[in-house]
Coordinates of C-alpha atoms in Angstrom, one line a residue:
M1 CA 0.0 0.0 0.0
I2 CA 1.3 3.4 -0.9
G3 CA 1.7 5.4 2.4
R4 CA 0.8 9.0 3.0
D5 CA 4.5 10.0 3.3
E6 CA 4.9 8.9 -0.4
R7 CA 2.4 11.5 -1.7
N8 CA 3.8 13.8 -4.4
S9 CA 2.7 16.7 -6.6
N10 CA 1.7 14.3 -9.4
G11 CA -0.8 12.5 -7.2
G12 CA -3.6 12.8 -9.8
D13 CA -1.5 11.2 -12.5
D14 CA -0.1 8.6 -10.1
S15 CA -3.7 7.8 -8.9
K16 CA -4.9 7.3 -12.5
S17 CA -2.1 5.0 -13.5
Y18 CA -2.3 3.1 -10.2
F19 CA -6.1 2.3 -10.5
E20 CA -5.8 1.5 -14.2
Q21 CA -3.5 -1.5 -13.5
P22 CA -4.9 -4.8 -14.7
G23 CA -5.1 -6.2 -11.1
L24 CA -7.6 -3.5 -10.1
R25 CA -9.6 -3.2 -13.4
R26 CA -12.5 -5.4 -12.3
L27 CA -12.7 -3.8 -8.9
V28 CA -12.9 -0.3 -10.4
E29 CA -15.7 -1.4 -12.8
E30 CA -17.7 -3.0 -10.0
V31 CA -17.2 0.0 -7.8
R32 CA -18.2 2.4 -10.5
S33 CA -21.5 0.4 -11.0
K34 CA -22.3 0.2 -7.3
F35 CA -21.4 3.9 -6.7
D36 CA -23.7 5.0 -9.5
S37 CA -26.7 3.4 -7.7
R38 CA -25.9 3.8 -4.0
G39 CA -22.8 6.0 -3.5
A40 CA -20.0 4.8 -1.2
S41 CA -22.0 2.1 0.5
G42 CA -22.7 -1.5 0.2
N43 CA -20.3 -4.3 -1.1
V44 CA -18.9 -5.4 -4.4
T45 CA -18.0 -9.0 -5.1
L46 CA -15.3 -10.3 -7.4
E47 CA -15.4 -14.0 -8.3
A48 CA -12.3 -16.2 -8.7
L49 CA -9.5 -13.7 -8.2
S50 CA -6.5 -14.0 -10.5
G51 CA -3.0 -13.9 -9.0
E52 CA -2.5 -10.4 -10.2
E53 CA -5.9 -9.3 -8.7
S54 CA -5.0 -11.0 -5.4
E55 CA -1.8 -9.1 -5.1
A56 CA -3.2 -5.7 -6.1
L57 CA -6.3 -6.0 -3.8
S58 CA -4.2 -7.2 -0.8
S59 CA -1.8 -4.3 -1.2
L60 CA -4.6 -1.7 -1.6
L61 CA -6.8 -2.9 1.3
E62 CA -4.0 -4.3 3.6
R63 CA -5.9 -7.6 3.9
Y64 CA -5.0 -10.8 2.2
Y65 CA -7.3 -12.0 -0.6
P66 CA -6.2 -15.4 -1.9
P67 CA -6.2 -16.1 -5.6
G68 CA -9.0 -18.3 -7.0
R69 CA -11.4 -17.3 -4.3
R70 CA -14.2 -14.9 -4.1
A71 CA -13.5 -11.4 -2.6
T72 CA -16.2 -9.3 -1.0
I73 CA -15.2 -5.7 -0.5
S74 CA -16.9 -3.1 1.5
L75 CA -17.0 0.3 -0.2
R76 CA -16.8 2.0 3.1
R77 CA -13.6 0.2 3.9
L78 CA -12.3 0.9 0.4
E79 CA -13.0 4.6 0.9
S80 CA -11.3 4.6 4.3
R81 CA -8.2 3.0 2.8
L82 CA -8.2 5.5 -0.1
L83 CA -8.3 8.5 2.3
E84 CA -5.4 7.0 4.4
S85 CA -3.3 6.4 1.3
A86 CA -0.9 8.7 -0.5
F87 CA -3.8 9.6 -2.9
G88 CA -5.9 10.9 0.0
C89 CA -9.1 10.7 -2.1
T90 CA -12.7 9.5 -1.9
I91 CA -14.2 6.9 -4.2
R92 CA -16.0 9.7 -6.1
E93 CA -12.7 11.6 -6.6
M94 CA -11.0 8.4 -7.7
L95 CA -13.7 7.8 -10.3
E96 CA -13.6 11.5 -11.4
N97 CA -9.8 11.2 -11.9
L98 CA -10.2 8.1 -13.9
D99 CA -13.1 9.3 -16.0
G100 CA -12.0 12.9 -16.5
R101 CA -15.5 14.2 -15.6
T102 CA -17.7 15.0 -12.7
V103 CA -19.3 11.8 -11.2
T104 CA -22.7 11.8 -9.7
I105 CA -24.9 9.1 -8.3
R106 CA -28.3 8.2 -9.6
S107 CA -30.3 10.0 -6.9
E108 CA -28.3 13.2 -7.4
R109 CA -29.0 13.1 -11.2
K110 CA -32.6 12.5 -10.5
R111 CA -32.8 15.5 -8.2
E112 CA -30.9 17.7 -10.6
K113 CA -33.2 16.7 -13.5
A114 CA -36.3 17.5 -11.4
E115 CA -34.8 20.9 -10.4
A116 CA -34.0 21.6 -14.1
W117 CA -37.5 20.5 -15.1
I118 CA -39.1 23.0 -12.7
R119 CA -36.7 25.8 -13.8
L120 CA -37.6 25.1 -17.5
L121 CA -41.3 25.4 -16.8
R122 CA -41.1 28.5 -14.7
D123 CA -38.6 30.3 -16.9
A124 CA -40.7 29.6 -20.0
S125 CA -43.8 30.8 -18.2
A126 CA -42.0 34.0 -17.2
A127 CA -40.7 34.5 -20.8
A128 CA -44.3 34.2 -22.1
G129 CA -45.6 36.7 -19.6
L130 CA -48.0 34.2 -18.0
Q131 CA -47.5 35.6 -14.5
E132 CA -48.8 39.0 -15.6
G133 CA -52.2 37.7 -16.7
G134 CA -53.7 37.2 -13.2
D135 CA -56.6 34.8 -12.9
D136 CA -57.5 35.2 -16.6
Y137 CA -55.0 32.4 -17.4
A138 CA -55.8 30.0 -14.5
P139 CA -56.5 27.0 -16.8
I140 CA -53.1 27.5 -18.5
R141 CA -51.4 27.6 -15.2
Q142 CA -53.3 24.5 -14.1
W143 CA -52.0 22.7 -17.3
L144 CA -48.4 23.7 -16.5
N145 CA -48.7 22.5 -12.9
G146 CA -49.9 19.2 -14.3
V147 CA -46.9 19.1 -16.7
E148 CA -44.6 19.9 -13.8
S149 CA -45.8 16.9 -11.8
G150 CA -45.8 14.7 -14.9
V151 CA -49.5 13.9 -15.0
A152 CA -50.9 16.3 -17.7
A153 CA -51.0 15.8 -21.4
G154 CA -47.9 17.2 -23.0
S155 CA -45.6 16.1 -20.2
R156 CA -43.9 13.3 -22.2
T157 CA -43.5 15.4 -25.3
L158 CA -41.9 18.2 -23.4
G159 CA -39.7 15.7 -21.5
R160 CA -38.4 14.4 -24.8
M161 CA -37.7 17.9 -26.0
A162 CA -35.9 18.7 -22.8
D163 CA -33.8 15.6 -23.0
A164 CA -32.7 16.5 -26.6
D165 CA -32.1 20.2 -26.0
P166 CA -33.2 21.9 -22.8
V167 CA -32.6 25.4 -24.1
M168 CA -34.7 24.8 -27.2
A169 CA -37.4 23.1 -25.2
E170 CA -37.7 26.1 -22.9
R171 CA -38.0 28.5 -25.9
Q172 CA -40.6 26.3 -27.6
L173 CA -42.6 25.9 -24.4
A174 CA -42.6 29.7 -24.1
V175 CA -43.9 30.0 -27.6
C176 CA -46.6 27.4 -26.9
I177 CA -47.7 29.3 -23.8
E178 CA -47.9 32.6 -25.8
I179 CA -50.0 30.9 -28.5
V180 CA -52.4 29.4 -26.0
M181 CA -52.7 32.7 -24.2
Q182 CA -53.5 34.4 -27.6
L183 CA -56.1 31.8 -28.4
W184 CA -57.6 32.1 -24.9
D185 CA -57.9 35.9 -25.4
R186 CA -59.5 35.4 -28.8
Q187 CA -62.4 33.3 -27.4
R188 CA -64.5 36.4 -26.6
V189 CA -64.1 37.6 -30.2
L190 CA -64.8 34.1 -31.6
E191 CA -68.0 33.9 -29.7
R192 CA -69.2 37.1 -31.3
E193 CA -67.7 37.0 -34.8
R194 CA -67.2 33.2 -35.3
C195 CA -63.9 33.9 -36.9
M196 CA -61.2 31.2 -37.0
I197 CA -57.4 31.4 -37.5
R198 CA -55.8 28.9 -39.8
L199 CA -53.1 26.8 -38.3
P200 CA -50.3 27.7 -40.8
I201 CA -51.2 31.4 -40.3
L202 CA -51.0 31.1 -36.6
A203 CA -47.7 29.2 -36.9
A204 CA -46.1 31.8 -39.2
S205 CA -47.2 34.7 -37.0
A206 CA -45.7 33.0 -33.9
T207 CA -42.5 31.6 -35.3
G208 CA -42.0 32.7 -38.9
N209 CA -42.4 29.0 -40.0
A210 CA -45.8 28.1 -41.3
H211 CA -45.2 24.4 -40.5
A212 CA -43.9 24.9 -37.0
L213 CA -47.3 23.8 -35.5
D214 CA -47.7 20.7 -37.7
W215 CA -48.4 17.6 -35.7
Q216 CA -45.1 16.1 -36.8
E217 CA -43.3 18.9 -35.1
P218 CA -42.7 18.8 -31.3
L219 CA -44.1 22.3 -30.9
G220 CA -47.2 21.3 -32.8
R221 CA -47.8 18.2 -30.6
L222 CA -47.2 20.3 -27.5
L223 CA -49.8 22.8 -28.6
V224 CA -52.4 20.0 -29.2
F225 CA -51.9 18.6 -25.7
A226 CA -52.1 22.1 -24.3
I227 CA -55.4 22.7 -26.0
Q228 CA -56.6 19.3 -24.8
E229 CA -56.0 20.3 -21.2
V230 CA -56.7 24.0 -21.2
W231 CA -60.0 23.6 -23.0
G232 CA -60.9 20.5 -21.0
Q233 CA -61.0 18.1 -24.0
R234 CA -59.2 15.1 -22.5
T235 CA -58.5 12.4 -25.1
E236 CA -56.2 9.4 -25.3
G237 CA -52.9 10.9 -26.4
D238 CA -49.8 12.0 -24.5
K239 CA -50.2 10.8 -20.9
G240 CA -48.1 12.0 -18.0
S241 CA -44.5 11.3 -18.5
G242 CA -43.2 10.9 -15.0
V243 CA -40.4 13.3 -16.0
A244 CA -40.3 14.8 -12.6
D245 CA -39.9 11.4 -10.9
G246 CA -37.6 9.8 -13.5
E247 CA -40.0 7.3 -15.0
G248 CA -39.7 6.4 -18.6
G249 CA -42.2 5.3 -21.2
E250 CA -44.0 7.4 -23.9
A251 CA -46.8 7.2 -26.3
P252 CA -45.3 7.3 -29.8
A253 CA -44.5 10.7 -31.2
D254 CA -46.0 9.9 -34.5
E255 CA -49.4 8.3 -34.4
S256 CA -50.5 5.5 -36.6
A257 CA -51.1 6.2 -40.3
L258 CA -54.8 5.5 -39.6
P259 CA -56.7 8.8 -39.5
G260 CA -58.8 8.7 -36.3
G261 CA -56.3 10.9 -34.5
A262 CA -56.4 13.5 -37.2
L263 CA -60.2 13.9 -36.7
L264 CA -59.7 14.2 -32.9
R265 CA -57.0 16.8 -33.4
R266 CA -59.3 18.7 -35.7
E267 CA -62.0 18.9 -33.0
L268 CA -59.4 20.1 -30.5
Y269 CA -58.2 22.8 -32.9
R270 CA -61.8 24.0 -33.4
T271 CA -62.4 24.1 -29.7
A272 CA -59.5 26.6 -29.4
G273 CA -60.5 28.6 -32.5
I274 CA -58.0 27.1 -35.0
A275 CA -58.9 26.0 -38.5
D276 CA -56.5 23.3 -39.7
D277 CA -56.0 22.1 -43.3
D278 CA -59.5 21.4 -44.7
M279 CA -58.6 22.0 -48.3
S280 CA -56.1 19.3 -49.2
S281 CA -58.1 16.5 -47.5
Q282 CA -60.6 15.3 -50.1
V283 CA -63.1 12.6 -50.8
L284 CA -63.9 10.9 -54.1
F285 CA -67.4 9.4 -54.7
Y286 CA -70.0 8.6 -57.3
A287 CA -73.7 8.9 -56.6
P288 CA -75.5 9.5 -59.9
L289 CA -79.0 9.4 -58.5
W290 CA -78.1 12.2 -56.1
T291 CA -76.0 14.3 -58.5
Q292 CA -78.3 13.6 -61.5
D293 CA -75.4 13.0 -63.8
R294 CA -72.7 10.4 -64.5
E295 CA -69.7 12.3 -63.1
E296 CA -67.8 11.5 -60.0
R297 CA -67.4 14.2 -57.4
L298 CA -64.3 15.3 -55.5
L299 CA -65.1 17.4 -52.3
T300 CA -62.7 19.0 -49.9
L301 CA -63.2 18.5 -46.2
R302 CA -64.3 22.1 -46.0
Q303 CA -67.1 21.4 -48.5
V304 CA -68.1 18.3 -46.8
E305 CA -68.5 20.0 -43.4
R306 CA -70.3 23.1 -44.9
M307 CA -72.7 21.1 -47.0
G308 CA -76.3 21.4 -45.9
E309 CA -77.8 18.1 -47.1
V310 CA -75.9 14.9 -48.0
P311 CA -77.0 11.8 -49.8
K312 CA -78.7 9.0 -47.8
P313 CA -78.0 6.0 -50.0
S314 CA -79.4 2.5 -49.4
V315 CA -75.8 1.2 -49.3
I316 CA -72.3 2.6 -49.6
W317 CA -69.9 0.5 -51.6
A318 CA -66.3 1.5 -51.0
V319 CA -63.0 0.4 -52.6
E320 CA -59.4 1.1 -51.5
N321 CA -57.8 1.9 -54.9
P322 CA -58.6 4.6 -57.4
S323 CA -57.8 2.3 -60.3
L324 CA -60.8 0.1 -59.4
F325 CA -63.0 3.1 -58.8
G326 CA -62.1 4.3 -62.3
Y327 CA -62.6 0.8 -63.8
F328 CA -66.2 0.7 -62.5
L329 CA -66.9 4.1 -64.1
D330 CA -65.3 3.0 -67.3
R331 CA -67.6 0.1 -67.5
G332 CA -70.6 2.4 -67.5
L333 CA -71.7 2.4 -63.9
S334 CA -74.9 4.5 -63.8
K335 CA -78.0 5.2 -61.7
E336 CA -79.7 2.4 -63.7
T337 CA -77.0 -0.1 -62.5
L338 CA -76.0 1.4 -59.1
G339 CA -79.5 2.4 -58.1
D340 CA -79.7 4.7 -55.0
A341 CA -76.4 3.3 -53.7
M342 CA -73.1 5.3 -53.6
L343 CA -69.6 4.3 -54.6
V344 CA -66.7 5.8 -52.6
C345 CA -62.9 5.6 -53.2
V346 CA -61.0 5.4 -49.9
N347 CA -57.7 5.8 -51.7
G348 CA -55.4 4.0 -49.2
Y349 CA -55.7 5.1 -45.6
P350 CA -58.9 7.2 -45.6
S351 CA -58.5 10.9 -45.4
S352 CA -60.3 13.1 -42.9
A353 CA -62.6 14.2 -45.7
T354 CA -63.5 10.6 -46.6
L355 CA -64.3 9.7 -43.0
R356 CA -66.3 12.8 -42.4
W357 CA -68.3 12.1 -45.6
L358 CA -69.0 8.6 -44.6
D359 CA -70.0 9.8 -41.1
R360 CA -72.4 12.3 -42.5
C361 CA -73.9 9.9 -45.1
M362 CA -74.3 7.1 -42.6
L363 CA -74.8 8.7 -39.2
D364 CA -76.1 12.2 -39.6
G365 CA -79.8 13.0 -39.1
E366 CA -82.8 10.6 -39.0
G367 CA -84.0 8.0 -41.4
R368 CA -82.3 5.0 -42.7
S369 CA -78.7 4.3 -41.9
P370 CA -76.9 2.7 -44.8
E371 CA -74.5 -0.2 -44.6
L372 CA -70.8 0.3 -45.6
R373 CA -69.5 -2.5 -47.8
Y374 CA -65.7 -2.1 -48.1
A375 CA -63.3 -4.0 -50.4
G376 CA -59.5 -3.5 -49.9
D377 CA -56.3 -5.2 -50.9
L378 CA -55.7 -8.6 -49.2
D379 CA -52.4 -7.5 -47.7
V380 CA -51.3 -6.0 -44.4
Q381 CA -52.2 -2.4 -45.2
G382 CA -55.5 -3.4 -46.8
L383 CA -56.5 -5.4 -43.7
E384 CA -55.4 -2.6 -41.4
I385 CA -57.6 -0.2 -43.2
T386 CA -60.5 -2.7 -43.2
L387 CA -60.1 -3.2 -39.4
F388 CA -60.1 0.5 -38.8
L389 CA -63.3 1.0 -40.7
Q390 CA -64.9 -2.1 -39.1
Q391 CA -64.1 -0.7 -35.6
R392 CA -65.4 2.7 -36.6
Y393 CA -68.7 1.7 -38.1
R394 CA -69.2 -1.6 -36.3
D395 CA -72.6 -3.1 -37.1
R396 CA -73.0 -0.9 -40.1
F397 CA -69.8 -2.4 -41.7
R398 CA -69.4 -5.4 -43.9
A399 CA -66.2 -6.6 -45.5
W400 CA -66.7 -7.0 -49.2
R401 CA -64.9 -9.9 -51.0
M402 CA -62.4 -10.2 -48.2
T403 CA -62.9 -13.8 -47.0
A404 CA -60.5 -16.7 -47.3
S405 CA -62.6 -18.2 -50.2
D406 CA -62.3 -14.8 -52.1
Y407 CA -58.6 -14.8 -51.4
E408 CA -58.2 -18.4 -52.7
R409 CA -59.9 -17.5 -56.0
G410 CA -57.2 -15.1 -56.9
A411 CA -54.2 -16.5 -54.9
E412 CA -52.5 -17.9 -58.0
K413 CA -52.0 -14.3 -59.1
G414 CA -50.8 -13.2 -55.7
L415 CA -47.4 -11.5 -54.9
P416 CA -45.0 -13.0 -52.3
L417 CA -45.3 -11.7 -48.8
A418 CA -42.1 -10.2 -47.4
S419 CA -40.8 -11.5 -44.1
A420 CA -41.9 -8.3 -42.3
E421 CA -45.4 -8.6 -43.7
K422 CA -45.7 -12.2 -42.5
R423 CA -44.6 -11.1 -39.0
R424 CA -47.2 -8.4 -38.9
L425 CA -49.9 -10.8 -40.3
K426 CA -49.2 -13.2 -37.4
L427 CA -50.2 -10.5 -35.0
M428 CA -53.5 -9.8 -36.7
S429 CA -56.9 -11.3 -36.6
V430 CA -60.0 -10.2 -38.6
P431 CA -63.5 -10.7 -37.1
W432 CA -65.3 -11.2 -40.4
D433 CA -63.3 -14.4 -41.3
E434 CA -61.1 -16.1 -38.7
T435 CA -59.6 -18.4 -41.4
L436 CA -58.3 -15.6 -43.6
I437 CA -55.0 -14.9 -41.9
P438 CA -54.0 -18.5 -41.5
V439 CA -54.8 -19.1 -45.2
M440 CA -52.8 -16.1 -46.3
L441 CA -49.8 -17.2 -44.2
A442 CA -50.0 -20.7 -45.6
R443 CA -50.1 -19.5 -49.1
G444 CA -47.5 -16.8 -48.5
V445 CA -48.9 -14.3 -51.0
K446 CA -50.8 -11.0 -50.9
L447 CA -53.6 -10.1 -53.3
H448 CA -54.4 -6.8 -54.9
Q449 CA -58.1 -6.1 -55.1
E450 CA -57.9 -5.5 -58.9
V451 CA -57.4 -9.3 -59.3
L452 CA -61.0 -9.6 -58.0
A453 CA -62.4 -6.8 -60.2
E454 CA -64.9 -8.9 -62.1
S455 CA -66.4 -10.4 -59.0
L456 CA -66.6 -6.9 -57.4
W457 CA -68.3 -5.6 -60.5
M458 CA -70.9 -8.3 -60.5
D459 CA -71.6 -7.6 -56.8
L460 CA -71.9 -3.9 -57.5
T461 CA -74.3 -4.1 -60.4
G462 CA -76.2 -7.2 -59.4
N463 CA -76.9 -6.5 -55.7
A464 CA -77.6 -2.7 -55.7
N465 CA -81.1 -1.5 -55.2
R466 CA -82.8 -0.5 -58.4
M467 CA -84.9 2.5 -59.2
E468 CA -88.6 1.6 -59.4

């Protein structure tokens, strides 16, 4: 053991080289792990000491540790010996010298993170001028209190932002608070004048970037969760993150490609006086008895929602792909063959406009409620879309030509399923035909709905209600 009287001015360098010797390497790693969780307390155990380790440990701790045996070492004893040695250091100082950085234990880091979290929220609130608003902004303060404790919507999103860049997170939270305050102030005007501010306009005025409040952007998600809390519209989204208490876990930043979340966000935006993009979302349909011509119609979400009356067909036939929709029109689909039914093109994952159109035609008002008969590709995405529509419309939904027997008819023209698609299929089940997934996995192919075009055409023209 190096005695105190051997200490020299190069103690730091000597300490580093001493504790990096092979005979102490395992000890240092075990001590580092134990110190991280509990500080300088508890024991570390080294199994089957080598001769080199036996010699180094015995010298350091002034106790014999025989080679080939297990050694259990108290961290308190180790620290006592370090302080008595020429190095005169604690375990923390030893590790800092070896690592070249400040060493903290888990509880300290947890406390520091909690303190930084509180500072971030309070500094952002001050920067946004929230404290100057008095009781007018009580709901906003209540939301921030919930975020601080990790239980309010937005906690996890802000926590991820803070982990990535705490300075930027504070700035973006301040911008979010300013926007919410602005929207809150506008409510009196909105009640009188019914005016709305479009999301890109709001984003550009607040940040200079018209896309800063898009859902894909952290600030955009934070704003949605703020609206959700401040206007009292709780939905399933971003739960509490446990940031303040160090818990992990998070709802995905980017939601499923399925559109239900988009409609929920739209309702939240409207609650706060924001108009999102209702122009690019469109629905394509064909209802010749209603339009009194043989032309398809393309409506924006804005038109769908502003329309006074909508068709009330006897049945709504819907297909996934525009090519099939066009094929039916090319073959002369008319009010004589389609009757008072309607044909809708979902075009992949249904847009907000498509879903709102279906909602209005199926669910709005009184009178008959038509059945939705949907045909999609017999592949993973097609089944996901079908399941989404089935869950949305429940007893009014029927899968159209999507059974195992339909699949078998066209399977010879199927395309091979990729390994990833097979894995996803194994996790799926479809309520309209429990044998479909096993048959698809056994065959190992997927089927585009165009393969079944003739059968779909016969259904469409043979089963539709006729005009009297």
